[in-house]
Amino acid sequence: MALSTKAFFASSNPPVAPKRIPQTGNANPFSLTSLPSGPKWSIAHEHALASTPLKRQNYGIKYDTGDFSLKHAKKLKVCGHLLRELGENPVEGLKMIDAVQRLGIDYYFQEEIGTILHRQYVESSAHDDSGHCLNEVALRFRLLRQQGYHVPADVFNCFKDKEGMFNKEVKEDINGLMGLFEASQLCIEGENTLVEAGDFSRQLLNEWMSHLDYNQAKVVGNTLRHPYHRSLARFMAKNFFDNIQGTSGWFNDFQQLAKMDFNVVQSKYRKEIVQISKWWSDLGLAEELEFARDQPLKWYICSMACLTDPELSDQRIDLTKPISFIYIIDDIFDVHGTLEELTLFTEAINKWDFTGLEQLPEYMKICFNALSDITNEISHKIYQKHGWNPQDSLRKTWATLCNAFLVEARWFASGHSPKSEEYLKNGVISSGVHVVLVHIFYLLGQHMTKETTAIVDSIPDIMSSAATILRLWDDLGSATDESQDGHDGSYIEYYMKEHQGSSVNEAREKVVNKISDAWKRLNKECLSPNPFPETFTKASLNLARLVPLLYSYDDNHSLPSLEAYMKSMFYETVSVQGIQK
């Protein structure tokens, strides 16, 4: 099995079949599946996770006892009481919400957080922010925007002089500058004030770095590299409570709860990985389709990042299944199918008709039948649980994906170089993001009506924005990954062909700006009112937040940041000794 024999970041390049369409240097650069090669780190030390039955797995966890559960319940009760009591104070309430979100335990306190932020919104709408410190105003703005409130960006005008420039006092306020930079990440289209605020605060914080001690510089540097809104809180939580020690007061209680919770959730993730491994092994596609990638852990990471609530275990497991088929179908198009076979396969997916399968080669029949079984299984589960059958919508997403894959296969086979925007329009679909998000929408089972399902089927902006971010980040990574052979095709390549005389740096700057614009659109789609449940908008954001980790190469063409996070999430438990009841 893959988890027992392959490194987690084993090469994403499946073997290339002879006498087929000429292939790119790695897996399809147009899709969600082009996670690159990397260091030889395996999630399955000595075959533990992959080949050992679930009942034999205890991972050395000794905290899952009645005493631990009692401590956890008591600590949760204490923290809830603290949040309700101290949250009445406007400033303290904001700080507490910020802390529980960064610690990754906010899902316990959604009702309390909603109450506090609604009160803050009402009060801030009735009064201006003059007289308040920049950090407080920026934190309130960010937390309210994250909650979906459309707070105007002009709340920062009181910190500007008559010429519209930020005043001198702001330049000396490091905490305020960090808060301003964090707030600027929630910018939407047309908010030049926030764009200026982001540039201004970034420049000053970078200038301050050389004047700070090690610990201060570390905090500032982390803010610049990993602003909360564009980071995965669950991935960052351990760093947050590891780097803040000796804090007195309410933070200690929340930190202790977060440490206990980290271990509980980690145990759940490990069990989910074992279930995914067993499903993949029982499915048998790794043996039937030898050319395809065999990396169930990699596929699970996307599910884990998108659906962070520990209670969504079944949804994470089910979501990993269609994600695996994005990879498999990508490999069929990228490394194994002739153009004629790919055309027939795409027609079969569009019709979803078994009578046309006779024309297909055996490996395509196997893939189609397995995809049909998984789609029917997931549709049945959703219907049984929520009373809505999404089968037609799910089939449509696969047809749309294959249509986009086929466009790219034809481009490559003919040597056609599309215009950069033509490439991007198709690449948004072939990224596979909409397949992931459509499945998430139905698996969550919330707000399912004829209206919302019609919106989902149309690939709305909340999906296309996240897909644009992935596609362009992938292209930035492909441009800097020296393992590429230069024939993959990317927005950068096509932009430079289209704009003769432009440099790689100019093309890269264009891509960076387009990513920024896509984030602005995504931010807007997450504001209220919108037709989607909060868990879905959060999943869409989380998918976009995961993207930089998937494409941040080092000089060895690997992903050390993602590797470190995965080790932390799956292996490294947190000490809970000395936690008070």
Short mmCIF file of N, CA, C and O in Angstrom, two decimals, residues 270-366:
data_model
loop_
_atom_site.label_atom_id
_atom_site.label_comp_id
_atom_site.label_asym_id
_atom_site.label_seq_id
_atom_site.Cartn_x
_atom_site.Cartn_y
_atom_site.Cartn_z
N ARG A 270 -5.67 10.63 13.00
CA ARG A 270 -4.96 9.38 12.77
C ARG A 270 -5.92 8.25 12.45
O ARG A 270 -5.67 7.42 11.56
N LYS A 271 -7.02 8.19 13.16
CA LYS A 271 -8.01 7.15 12.89
C LYS A 271 -8.64 7.34 11.51
O LYS A 271 -8.93 6.35 10.81
N GLU A 272 -8.85 8.59 11.13
CA GLU A 272 -9.42 8.85 9.81
C GLU A 272 -8.46 8.40 8.71
O GLU A 272 -8.88 7.86 7.67
N ILE A 273 -7.16 8.64 8.92
CA ILE A 273 -6.16 8.21 7.94
C ILE A 273 -6.19 6.70 7.76
O ILE A 273 -6.10 6.19 6.64
N VAL A 274 -6.33 5.98 8.86
CA VAL A 274 -6.40 4.52 8.77
C VAL A 274 -7.63 4.09 7.97
O VAL A 274 -7.57 3.19 7.13
N GLN A 275 -8.76 4.75 8.19
CA GLN A 275 -9.98 4.42 7.44
C GLN A 275 -9.82 4.70 5.96
O GLN A 275 -10.26 3.91 5.11
N ILE A 276 -9.20 5.85 5.64
CA ILE A 276 -8.95 6.19 4.24
C ILE A 276 -8.02 5.17 3.61
O ILE A 276 -8.23 4.70 2.48
N SER A 277 -6.98 4.79 4.34
CA SER A 277 -6.03 3.80 3.83
C SER A 277 -6.72 2.48 3.53
O SER A 277 -6.48 1.85 2.50
N LYS A 278 -7.58 2.06 4.44
CA LYS A 278 -8.30 0.79 4.24
C LYS A 278 -9.24 0.88 3.05
O LYS A 278 -9.32 -0.05 2.23
N TRP A 279 -9.95 2.01 2.92
CA TRP A 279 -10.85 2.19 1.78
C TRP A 279 -10.08 2.11 0.47
O TRP A 279 -10.49 1.41 -0.47
N TRP A 280 -8.95 2.80 0.42
CA TRP A 280 -8.17 2.82 -0.81
C TRP A 280 -7.63 1.44 -1.14
O TRP A 280 -7.63 1.01 -2.30
N SER A 281 -7.19 0.71 -0.13
CA SER A 281 -6.67 -0.64 -0.34
C SER A 281 -7.78 -1.56 -0.84
O SER A 281 -7.59 -2.32 -1.79
N ASP A 282 -8.95 -1.48 -0.20
CA ASP A 282 -10.06 -2.34 -0.60
C ASP A 282 -10.56 -2.02 -2.01
O ASP A 282 -11.02 -2.91 -2.73
N LEU A 283 -10.45 -0.74 -2.39
CA LEU A 283 -10.92 -0.33 -3.72
C LEU A 283 -10.10 -1.01 -4.82
O LEU A 283 -10.63 -1.36 -5.88
N GLY A 284 -8.80 -1.16 -4.58
CA GLY A 284 -7.95 -1.91 -5.50
C GLY A 284 -7.48 -1.17 -6.73
O GLY A 284 -6.84 -1.77 -7.61
N LEU A 285 -7.72 0.13 -6.82
CA LEU A 285 -7.32 0.86 -8.02
C LEU A 285 -5.81 1.02 -8.15
O LEU A 285 -5.29 1.18 -9.25
N ALA A 286 -5.12 0.98 -7.02
CA ALA A 286 -3.66 1.09 -7.09
C ALA A 286 -3.07 -0.07 -7.89
O ALA A 286 -2.04 0.09 -8.56
N GLU A 287 -3.71 -1.23 -7.81
CA GLU A 287 -3.24 -2.38 -8.57
C GLU A 287 -3.80 -2.39 -9.99
O GLU A 287 -3.11 -2.75 -10.95
N GLU A 288 -5.05 -1.97 -10.12
CA GLU A 288 -5.70 -1.99 -11.43
C GLU A 288 -5.14 -0.90 -12.36
O GLU A 288 -5.02 -1.11 -13.57
N LEU A 289 -4.86 0.27 -11.80
CA LEU A 289 -4.35 1.40 -12.59
C LEU A 289 -2.93 1.71 -12.11
O LEU A 289 -2.70 2.66 -11.37
N GLU A 290 -1.99 0.94 -12.56
CA GLU A 290 -0.63 1.05 -12.05
C GLU A 290 0.03 2.38 -12.40
O GLU A 290 0.97 2.81 -11.73
N PHE A 291 -0.44 3.04 -13.45
CA PHE A 291 0.16 4.30 -13.87
C PHE A 291 -0.27 5.47 -12.97
O PHE A 291 0.36 6.53 -12.98
N ALA A 292 -1.34 5.28 -12.23
CA ALA A 292 -1.90 6.39 -11.46
C ALA A 292 -1.21 6.53 -10.11
O ALA A 292 -0.63 5.57 -9.58
N ARG A 293 -1.29 7.73 -9.56
CA ARG A 293 -0.69 7.97 -8.26
C ARG A 293 -1.42 7.22 -7.15
O ARG A 293 -2.61 6.94 -7.26
N ASP A 294 -0.67 6.94 -6.12
CA ASP A 294 -1.12 6.06 -5.04
C ASP A 294 -0.80 6.74 -3.72
O ASP A 294 0.07 6.31 -2.98
N GLN A 295 -1.51 7.86 -3.42
CA GLN A 295 -1.11 8.72 -2.32
C GLN A 295 -2.32 9.17 -1.48
O GLN A 295 -2.68 10.34 -1.45
N PRO A 296 -2.96 8.24 -0.79
CA PRO A 296 -4.18 8.60 -0.06
C PRO A 296 -3.97 9.63 1.04
O PRO A 296 -4.88 10.40 1.34
N LEU A 297 -2.80 9.67 1.65
CA LEU A 297 -2.57 10.67 2.68
C LEU A 297 -2.59 12.07 2.09
O LEU A 297 -3.18 13.00 2.66
N LYS A 298 -1.97 12.23 0.95
CA LYS A 298 -1.97 13.53 0.28
C LYS A 298 -3.40 13.99 -0.01
O LYS A 298 -3.75 15.16 0.17
N TRP A 299 -4.23 13.05 -0.43
CA TRP A 299 -5.61 13.40 -0.76
C TRP A 299 -6.39 13.79 0.50
O TRP A 299 -7.27 14.65 0.45
N TYR A 300 -6.05 13.15 1.59
CA TYR A 300 -6.75 13.43 2.85
C TYR A 300 -6.42 14.83 3.37
O TYR A 300 -7.26 15.46 4.03
N ILE A 301 -5.23 15.33 3.09
CA ILE A 301 -4.81 16.63 3.63
C ILE A 301 -5.78 17.73 3.23
O ILE A 301 -6.11 18.61 4.02
N CYS A 302 -6.24 17.71 1.99
CA CYS A 302 -7.17 18.74 1.52
C CYS A 302 -8.47 18.69 2.32
O CYS A 302 -9.00 19.72 2.73
N SER A 303 -8.97 17.48 2.56
CA SER A 303 -10.20 17.33 3.36
C SER A 303 -9.99 17.85 4.77
O SER A 303 -10.84 18.55 5.32
N MET A 304 -8.86 17.50 5.36
CA MET A 304 -8.55 17.92 6.72
C MET A 304 -8.44 19.43 6.83
O MET A 304 -8.90 20.03 7.79
N ALA A 305 -7.81 20.05 5.82
CA ALA A 305 -7.63 21.51 5.84
C ALA A 305 -8.95 22.24 5.64
O ALA A 305 -9.19 23.27 6.28
N CYS A 306 -9.80 21.73 4.76
CA CYS A 306 -11.06 22.42 4.44
C CYS A 306 -12.09 22.28 5.57
O CYS A 306 -12.75 23.26 5.93
N LEU A 307 -12.23 21.07 6.10
CA LEU A 307 -13.27 20.79 7.09
C LEU A 307 -12.60 20.62 8.45
O LEU A 307 -12.20 19.52 8.83
N THR A 308 -12.47 21.71 9.17
CA THR A 308 -11.67 21.71 10.39
C THR A 308 -12.42 21.30 11.64
O THR A 308 -11.80 20.93 12.64
N ASP A 309 -13.73 21.39 11.63
CA ASP A 309 -14.49 21.00 12.81
C ASP A 309 -14.28 19.50 13.07
O ASP A 309 -14.57 18.67 12.21
N PRO A 310 -13.77 19.14 14.24
CA PRO A 310 -13.52 17.72 14.53
C PRO A 310 -14.74 16.84 14.35
O PRO A 310 -14.61 15.64 14.08
N GLU A 311 -15.94 17.39 14.51
CA GLU A 311 -17.15 16.59 14.38
C GLU A 311 -17.46 16.20 12.94
O GLU A 311 -18.35 15.37 12.71
N LEU A 312 -16.75 16.77 11.98
CA LEU A 312 -17.01 16.48 10.57
C LEU A 312 -16.15 15.32 10.07
O LEU A 312 -15.70 15.32 8.93
N SER A 313 -15.96 14.33 10.89
CA SER A 313 -15.09 13.21 10.54
C SER A 313 -15.61 12.44 9.32
O SER A 313 -14.85 12.15 8.39
N ASP A 314 -16.88 12.10 9.32
CA ASP A 314 -17.45 11.36 8.19
C ASP A 314 -17.32 12.15 6.90
O ASP A 314 -17.02 11.58 5.83
N GLN A 315 -17.54 13.46 6.99
CA GLN A 315 -17.45 14.30 5.80
C GLN A 315 -16.02 14.35 5.26
O GLN A 315 -15.81 14.35 4.05
N ARG A 316 -15.03 14.41 6.17
CA ARG A 316 -13.65 14.41 5.71
C ARG A 316 -13.30 13.11 4.98
O ARG A 316 -12.63 13.13 3.94
N ILE A 317 -13.74 12.01 5.54
CA ILE A 317 -13.46 10.71 4.92
C ILE A 317 -14.14 10.61 3.55
O ILE A 317 -13.52 10.21 2.56
N ASP A 318 -15.41 11.00 3.49
CA ASP A 318 -16.13 10.93 2.21
C ASP A 318 -15.54 11.89 1.18
O ASP A 318 -15.49 11.58 -0.01
N LEU A 319 -15.11 13.08 1.61
CA LEU A 319 -14.55 14.06 0.68
C LEU A 319 -13.24 13.58 0.08
O LEU A 319 -12.94 13.89 -1.09
N THR A 320 -12.47 12.84 0.83
CA THR A 320 -11.19 12.34 0.33
C THR A 320 -11.38 11.43 -0.89
O THR A 320 -10.52 11.36 -1.77
N LYS A 321 -12.51 10.78 -0.97
CA LYS A 321 -12.75 9.84 -2.08
C LYS A 321 -12.85 10.55 -3.43
O LYS A 321 -12.14 10.18 -4.37
N PRO A 322 -13.71 11.57 -3.59
CA PRO A 322 -13.69 12.27 -4.88
C PRO A 322 -12.37 12.99 -5.15
O PRO A 322 -11.96 13.10 -6.32
N ILE A 323 -11.69 13.47 -4.11
CA ILE A 323 -10.39 14.10 -4.33
C ILE A 323 -9.43 13.09 -4.96
O ILE A 323 -8.66 13.42 -5.87
N SER A 324 -9.48 11.85 -4.50
CA SER A 324 -8.61 10.82 -5.07
C SER A 324 -8.90 10.63 -6.55
O SER A 324 -7.98 10.40 -7.35
N PHE A 325 -10.16 10.76 -6.94
CA PHE A 325 -10.51 10.56 -8.35
C PHE A 325 -10.11 11.75 -9.21
O PHE A 325 -9.90 11.60 -10.42
N ILE A 326 -10.00 12.93 -8.62
CA ILE A 326 -9.43 14.06 -9.38
C ILE A 326 -8.02 13.71 -9.80
O ILE A 326 -7.62 13.91 -10.96
N TYR A 327 -7.25 13.16 -8.88
CA TYR A 327 -5.88 12.75 -9.18
C TYR A 327 -5.84 11.63 -10.22
O TYR A 327 -5.04 11.65 -11.15
N ILE A 328 -6.68 10.63 -10.04
CA ILE A 328 -6.67 9.47 -10.93
C ILE A 328 -7.03 9.89 -12.36
O ILE A 328 -6.35 9.52 -13.32
N ILE A 329 -8.10 10.67 -12.48
CA ILE A 329 -8.53 11.11 -13.81
C ILE A 329 -7.48 12.04 -14.42
O ILE A 329 -7.21 11.99 -15.63
N ASP A 330 -6.88 12.86 -13.59
CA ASP A 330 -5.79 13.72 -14.06
C ASP A 330 -4.67 12.88 -14.67
O ASP A 330 -4.12 13.21 -15.73
N ASP A 331 -4.33 11.78 -14.01
CA ASP A 331 -3.26 10.93 -14.51
C ASP A 331 -3.66 10.23 -15.81
O ASP A 331 -2.81 9.99 -16.69
N ILE A 332 -4.92 9.89 -15.94
CA ILE A 332 -5.40 9.31 -17.19
C ILE A 332 -5.19 10.29 -18.34
O ILE A 332 -4.69 9.94 -19.41
N PHE A 333 -5.54 11.55 -18.10
CA PHE A 333 -5.38 12.56 -19.14
C PHE A 333 -3.91 12.93 -19.35
O PHE A 333 -3.50 13.22 -20.48
N ASP A 334 -3.15 12.90 -18.29
CA ASP A 334 -1.80 13.46 -18.36
C ASP A 334 -0.74 12.47 -18.78
O ASP A 334 0.24 12.84 -19.41
N VAL A 335 -0.90 11.19 -18.43
CA VAL A 335 0.19 10.26 -18.67
C VAL A 335 -0.19 8.99 -19.40
O VAL A 335 0.70 8.23 -19.79
N HIS A 336 -1.46 8.72 -19.60
CA HIS A 336 -1.78 7.39 -20.11
C HIS A 336 -2.70 7.37 -21.31
O HIS A 336 -2.67 6.42 -22.10
N GLY A 337 -3.55 8.37 -21.46
CA GLY A 337 -4.55 8.29 -22.52
C GLY A 337 -4.08 8.89 -23.83
O GLY A 337 -3.38 9.89 -23.85
N THR A 338 -4.46 8.25 -24.94
CA THR A 338 -4.30 8.89 -26.24
C THR A 338 -5.42 9.91 -26.39
O THR A 338 -6.43 9.87 -25.68
N LEU A 339 -5.25 10.83 -27.31
CA LEU A 339 -6.26 11.87 -27.48
C LEU A 339 -7.61 11.26 -27.87
O LEU A 339 -8.66 11.71 -27.42
N GLU A 340 -7.57 10.22 -28.70
CA GLU A 340 -8.82 9.56 -29.09
C GLU A 340 -9.50 8.92 -27.88
O GLU A 340 -10.72 9.04 -27.70
N GLU A 341 -8.71 8.24 -27.05
CA GLU A 341 -9.28 7.61 -25.85
C GLU A 341 -9.84 8.66 -24.89
O GLU A 341 -10.91 8.46 -24.30
N LEU A 342 -9.12 9.76 -24.73
CA LEU A 342 -9.56 10.81 -23.81
C LEU A 342 -10.86 11.45 -24.29
O LEU A 342 -11.73 11.79 -23.47
N THR A 343 -11.00 11.57 -25.60
CA THR A 343 -12.24 12.12 -26.14
C THR A 343 -13.41 11.19 -25.86
O THR A 343 -14.50 11.63 -25.43
N LEU A 344 -13.22 9.88 -26.07
CA LEU A 344 -14.28 8.92 -25.78
C LEU A 344 -14.61 8.87 -24.29
O LEU A 344 -15.79 8.78 -23.91
N PHE A 345 -13.58 8.94 -23.46
CA PHE A 345 -13.79 8.93 -22.01
C PHE A 345 -14.60 10.15 -21.57
O PHE A 345 -15.53 10.04 -20.76
N THR A 346 -14.27 11.30 -22.11
CA THR A 346 -14.99 12.53 -21.76
C THR A 346 -16.45 12.44 -22.21
O THR A 346 -17.36 12.87 -21.48
N GLU A 347 -16.68 11.87 -23.38
CA GLU A 347 -18.06 11.70 -23.84
C GLU A 347 -18.83 10.78 -22.91
O GLU A 347 -20.01 11.03 -22.60
N ALA A 348 -18.19 9.71 -22.45
CA ALA A 348 -18.85 8.77 -21.54
C ALA A 348 -19.20 9.45 -20.21
O ALA A 348 -20.29 9.23 -19.65
N ILE A 349 -18.29 10.27 -19.70
CA ILE A 349 -18.55 10.98 -18.44
C ILE A 349 -19.69 11.97 -18.62
O ILE A 349 -20.54 12.12 -17.73
N ASN A 350 -19.73 12.66 -19.75
CA ASN A 350 -20.80 13.62 -20.00
C ASN A 350 -22.16 12.94 -20.10
O ASN A 350 -23.17 13.47 -19.59
N LYS A 351 -22.21 11.80 -20.73
CA LYS A 351 -23.48 11.08 -20.88
C LYS A 351 -23.80 10.24 -19.66
O LYS A 351 -24.97 9.93 -19.40
N TRP A 352 -22.74 9.86 -18.91
CA TRP A 352 -22.86 8.94 -17.78
C TRP A 352 -23.69 7.71 -18.20
O TRP A 352 -24.65 7.32 -17.56
N ASP A 353 -23.26 7.16 -19.31
CA ASP A 353 -24.01 6.07 -19.93
C ASP A 353 -23.11 4.84 -20.04
O ASP A 353 -22.09 4.84 -20.72
N PHE A 354 -23.51 3.77 -19.37
CA PHE A 354 -22.71 2.55 -19.36
C PHE A 354 -22.72 1.83 -20.71
O PHE A 354 -21.82 1.04 -20.99
N THR A 355 -23.72 2.12 -21.53
CA THR A 355 -23.80 1.42 -22.82
C THR A 355 -22.67 1.85 -23.76
O THR A 355 -22.34 1.12 -24.69
N GLY A 356 -22.08 3.01 -23.50
CA GLY A 356 -21.00 3.47 -24.38
C GLY A 356 -19.62 3.06 -23.92
O GLY A 356 -18.61 3.43 -24.54
N LEU A 357 -19.55 2.28 -22.85
CA LEU A 357 -18.26 1.91 -22.29
C LEU A 357 -17.48 0.93 -23.14
O LEU A 357 -16.26 0.80 -22.99
N GLU A 358 -18.17 0.20 -24.03
CA GLU A 358 -17.50 -0.85 -24.81
C GLU A 358 -16.39 -0.29 -25.68
O GLU A 358 -15.43 -0.99 -26.01
N GLN A 359 -16.52 0.98 -26.05
CA GLN A 359 -15.50 1.58 -26.90
C GLN A 359 -14.24 1.96 -26.12
O GLN A 359 -13.21 2.24 -26.73
N LEU A 360 -14.32 1.95 -24.81
CA LEU A 360 -13.21 2.42 -23.98
C LEU A 360 -12.23 1.30 -23.67
O LEU A 360 -12.62 0.14 -23.56
N PRO A 361 -10.95 1.64 -23.51
CA PRO A 361 -9.99 0.64 -23.05
C PRO A 361 -10.32 0.21 -21.62
O PRO A 361 -11.02 0.91 -20.89
N GLU A 362 -9.79 -0.93 -21.21
CA GLU A 362 -10.18 -1.53 -19.95
C GLU A 362 -9.90 -0.62 -18.76
O GLU A 362 -10.72 -0.52 -17.83
N TYR A 363 -8.76 0.08 -18.74
CA TYR A 363 -8.43 0.91 -17.58
C TYR A 363 -9.41 2.06 -17.42
O TYR A 363 -9.71 2.48 -16.29
N MET A 364 -9.95 2.56 -18.54
CA MET A 364 -10.95 3.62 -18.46
C MET A 364 -12.29 3.08 -17.95
O MET A 364 -13.00 3.77 -17.21
N LYS A 365 -12.62 1.87 -18.35
CA LYS A 365 -13.84 1.24 -17.84
C LYS A 365 -13.76 1.08 -16.33
O LYS A 365 -14.72 1.34 -15.60
N ILE A 366 -12.60 0.62 -15.86
CA ILE A 366 -12.40 0.44 -14.41
C ILE A 366 -12.57 1.76 -13.67
O ILE A 366 -13.26 1.83 -12.65
#
